[in-house]
GROMACS .gro file of C-alpha atoms in nm:
model
  186
    1MET     CA    1  -1.425  15.315  23.910
    2LEU     CA    2  -1.603  15.529  23.635
    3ASP     CA    3  -1.973  15.432  23.830
    4PHE     CA    4  -1.783  15.542  24.173
    5LEU     CA    5  -1.724  15.888  24.038
    6ARG     CA    6  -2.066  15.923  23.839
    7GLN     CA    7  -2.300  15.896  24.147
    8PRO     CA    8  -2.356  16.213  24.320
    9TRP     CA    9  -2.115  16.231  24.637
   10PRO     CA   10  -2.299  16.258  24.960
   11TRP     CA   11  -2.213  16.610  25.139
   12TYR     CA   12  -1.972  16.467  25.403
   13VAL     CA   13  -1.735  16.356  25.118
   14ALA     CA   14  -1.772  16.639  24.895
   15GLY     CA   15  -1.794  16.932  25.174
   16PRO     CA   16  -1.436  16.803  25.339
   17LEU     CA   17  -1.313  16.778  25.036
   18ILE     CA   18  -1.403  17.123  24.908
   19GLY     CA   19  -1.290  17.220  25.265
   20LEU     CA   20  -0.965  17.107  25.253
   21THR     CA   21  -0.827  17.259  24.976
   22VAL     CA   22  -0.802  17.603  25.213
   23PRO     CA   23  -0.578  17.449  25.410
   24VAL     CA   24  -0.367  17.277  25.126
   25LEU     CA   25  -0.342  17.631  24.924
   26LEU     CA   26  -0.219  17.771  25.254
   27LEU     CA   27   0.035  17.492  25.315
   28LEU     CA   28   0.164  17.473  24.955
   29GLY     CA   29   0.177  17.815  24.904
   30ASN     CA   30   0.026  18.079  25.126
   31LYS     CA   31  -0.270  18.128  24.891
   32ALA     CA   32  -0.594  18.189  24.973
   33LEU     CA   33  -0.876  18.018  24.805
   34GLY     CA   34  -1.096  18.200  24.583
   35ILE     CA   35  -1.139  18.301  24.195
   36SER     CA   36  -1.358  18.612  24.176
   37SER     CA   37  -1.023  18.799  24.133
   38SER     CA   38  -0.959  18.587  23.819
   39LEU     CA   39  -1.163  18.849  23.601
   40ARG     CA   40  -0.924  19.137  23.763
   41HIS     CA   41  -0.603  19.009  23.716
   42ILE     CA   42  -0.680  18.927  23.313
   43CYS     CA   43  -0.804  19.268  23.276
   44ALA     CA   44  -0.430  19.406  23.414
   45ALA     CA   45  -0.292  19.157  23.193
   46CYS     CA   46  -0.479  19.197  22.882
   47VAL     CA   47  -0.627  19.581  22.922
   48PRO     CA   48  -0.450  19.776  23.171
   49ALA     CA   49  -0.525  20.119  23.019
   50GLY     CA   50  -0.340  20.279  23.320
   51LEU     CA   51  -0.633  20.246  23.568
   52PRO     CA   52  -0.498  20.227  23.892
   53PHE     CA   53  -0.728  19.924  24.024
   54LEU     CA   54  -0.584  19.773  23.709
   55THR     CA   55  -0.224  19.863  23.800
   56TYR     CA   56  -0.047  19.592  24.012
   57ASN     CA   57   0.212  19.264  23.980
   58TRP     CA   58  -0.050  19.037  23.817
   59ARG     CA   59   0.235  18.773  23.752
   60LYS     CA   60   0.247  18.735  24.088
   61GLU     CA   61  -0.109  18.610  24.118
   62ALA     CA   62  -0.104  18.373  23.804
   63TRP     CA   63  -0.162  18.083  23.985
   64ASN     CA   64  -0.486  18.184  24.027
   65LEU     CA   65  -0.562  18.197  23.667
   66TRP     CA   66  -0.416  17.847  23.654
   67PHE     CA   67  -0.635  17.738  23.895
   68VAL     CA   68  -0.983  17.885  23.762
   69LEU     CA   69  -0.840  17.730  23.403
   70GLY     CA   70  -0.803  17.385  23.600
   71ILE     CA   71  -1.137  17.390  23.747
   72ALA     CA   72  -1.260  17.480  23.365
   73LEU     CA   73  -1.105  17.203  23.214
   74GLY     CA   74  -1.214  16.976  23.517
   75GLY     CA   75  -1.577  17.091  23.423
   76LEU     CA   76  -1.558  17.009  23.072
   77LEU     CA   77  -1.356  16.638  23.123
   78GLY     CA   78  -1.626  16.572  23.380
   79TYR     CA   79  -1.913  16.659  23.165
   80ARG     CA   80  -1.744  16.476  22.857
   81VAL     CA   81  -1.613  16.158  23.051
   82LEU     CA   82  -1.847  16.104  23.316
   83GLY     CA   83  -2.163  16.288  23.126
   84HIS     CA   84  -2.473  16.420  23.318
   85PRO     CA   85  -2.770  16.268  23.401
   86GLU     CA   86  -3.072  16.298  23.174
   87VAL     CA   87  -3.294  16.428  23.490
   88ILE     CA   88  -3.161  16.653  23.733
   89ALA     CA   89  -3.237  16.471  24.101
   90ILE     CA   90  -3.511  16.760  24.253
   91SER     CA   91  -3.715  16.687  24.548
   92ALA     CA   92  -4.075  16.670  24.521
   93ALA     CA   93  -4.124  16.960  24.695
   94THR     CA   94  -3.903  17.178  24.540
   95VAL     CA   95  -4.038  17.106  24.210
   96ARG     CA   96  -4.389  17.157  24.394
   97ASP     CA   97  -4.242  17.466  24.490
   98LEU     CA   98  -4.046  17.591  24.185
   99ARG     CA   99  -4.394  17.516  23.953
  100ALA     CA  100  -4.628  17.725  24.205
  101GLU     CA  101  -4.424  18.036  24.299
  102LEU     CA  102  -4.190  18.049  24.006
  103HIS     CA  103  -4.412  17.908  23.717
  104LEU     CA  104  -4.106  17.679  23.645
  105THR     CA  105  -4.232  17.391  23.445
  106ASP     CA  106  -3.880  17.236  23.207
  107PHE     CA  107  -3.671  17.018  23.444
  108SER     CA  108  -3.489  16.860  23.199
  109GLY     CA  109  -3.188  17.028  23.165
  110LEU     CA  110  -2.880  17.156  23.419
  111LEU     CA  111  -3.028  17.456  23.462
  112PRO     CA  112  -3.438  17.539  23.422
  113ARG     CA  113  -3.471  17.700  23.061
  114GLU     CA  114  -3.765  17.936  23.141
  115LEU     CA  115  -3.445  18.109  23.341
  116PHE     CA  116  -3.152  18.050  23.096
  117ALA     CA  117  -3.233  18.006  22.755
  118LEU     CA  118  -3.061  18.258  22.512
  119GLU     CA  119  -3.397  18.340  22.401
  120ASN     CA  120  -3.508  18.513  22.728
  121LEU     CA  121  -3.239  18.797  22.602
  122SER     CA  122  -3.464  18.932  22.371
  123SER     CA  123  -3.687  18.987  22.621
  124TRP     CA  124  -3.676  19.293  22.916
  125ARG     CA  125  -3.749  19.006  23.187
  126GLY     CA  126  -3.478  18.819  23.084
  127TRP     CA  127  -3.228  19.069  23.015
  128VAL     CA  128  -3.249  19.182  23.374
  129PHE     CA  129  -3.237  18.901  23.475
  130MET     CA  130  -2.908  18.795  23.287
  131VAL     CA  131  -2.732  19.114  23.178
  132LEU     CA  132  -2.837  19.308  23.467
  133GLY     CA  133  -2.860  19.023  23.729
  134GLY     CA  134  -2.459  18.937  23.586
  135PHE     CA  135  -2.351  19.260  23.638
  136LEU     CA  136  -2.464  19.323  24.008
  137VAL     CA  137  -2.345  18.999  24.085
  138GLY     CA  138  -1.978  19.077  23.950
  139PHE     CA  139  -1.987  19.424  24.097
  140GLY     CA  140  -2.078  19.269  24.408
  141THR     CA  141  -1.811  19.031  24.419
  142ARG     CA  142  -1.524  19.273  24.345
  143TYR     CA  143  -1.756  19.558  24.604
  144ALA     CA  144  -1.736  19.250  24.883
  145GLY     CA  145  -1.368  19.165  24.787
  146GLY     CA  146  -1.468  18.818  24.678
  147CYS     CA  147  -1.740  18.602  24.603
  148THR     CA  148  -1.955  18.389  24.780
  149SER     CA  149  -1.735  18.068  24.779
  150GLY     CA  150  -1.443  18.274  24.874
  151HIS     CA  151  -1.586  18.416  25.185
  152ALA     CA  152  -1.795  18.130  25.243
  153ILE     CA  153  -1.499  17.844  25.236
  154SER     CA  154  -1.208  18.030  25.256
  155GLY     CA  155  -1.276  18.386  25.486
  156LEU     CA  156  -1.500  18.208  25.781
  157SER     CA  157  -1.213  17.915  25.800
  158ASN     CA  158  -0.975  18.197  25.843
  159LEU     CA  159  -1.182  18.339  26.061
  160GLN     CA  160  -1.249  18.689  25.907
  161TRP     CA  161  -1.503  18.927  26.010
  162VAL     CA  162  -1.583  19.076  25.703
  163SER     CA  163  -1.624  18.721  25.565
  164LEU     CA  164  -1.933  18.637  25.839
  165VAL     CA  165  -2.069  18.970  25.733
  166ALA     CA  166  -2.069  18.945  25.348
  167VAL     CA  167  -2.226  18.584  25.373
  168ILE     CA  168  -2.511  18.674  25.593
  169GLY     CA  169  -2.543  18.964  25.331
  170PHE     CA  170  -2.542  18.697  25.065
  171PHE     CA  171  -2.771  18.487  25.229
  172ALA     CA  172  -2.993  18.804  25.298
  173GLY     CA  173  -2.982  18.922  24.945
  174GLY     CA  174  -3.063  18.565  24.776
  175LEU     CA  175  -3.375  18.521  25.008
  176LEU     CA  176  -3.473  18.893  24.898
  177MET     CA  177  -3.456  18.801  24.567
  178THR     CA  178  -3.634  18.512  24.562
  179TRP     CA  179  -3.896  18.589  24.760
  180VAL     CA  180  -3.975  19.009  24.702
  181VAL     CA  181  -3.792  19.053  24.384
  182TYR     CA  182  -3.798  18.774  24.155
  183PRO     CA  183  -4.193  18.730  24.204
  184LEU     CA  184  -4.239  19.102  24.135
  185LEU     CA  185  -4.062  19.060  23.804
  186PHE     CA  186  -4.173  18.739  23.682
   0.00000   0.00000   0.00000
């Protein structure tokens, strides 16, 4: 069984399983899939500060915090029990492009060390990339009313027009960052 779980699951198995969480959540409790609002719930619970944005009944959305905790614990359990491959399987064409276009050379971990090492915080490029980028992702997520997964999986399956606009914006922003902004910074 563990050998089966350690193998990468094909898209036609993993994708529908992720997609099935949408109707399961709707049927079990009329809930929408999404976790980006968890930070708002945590802030409302811990530091309400009288701000209108944080003044609401966060306890009604406590299931979302349990869902996020379950994802984190499941990831930790999966990492500890199932481990991860020493070298992540990346296609030769992708490696060639990452080396030529972005000058990345270390593909030994789960993320490129040239981008996500803590030492990078000492440089302005790394600080802009990780801190400012993280802030912009968080701000954009709240401004758009949800994250990429929330809009793409839950919003599109519920035929929400704003989710279609948001997903198009996410892809356009990703392409702009990858092909225009990132090469200018690095």
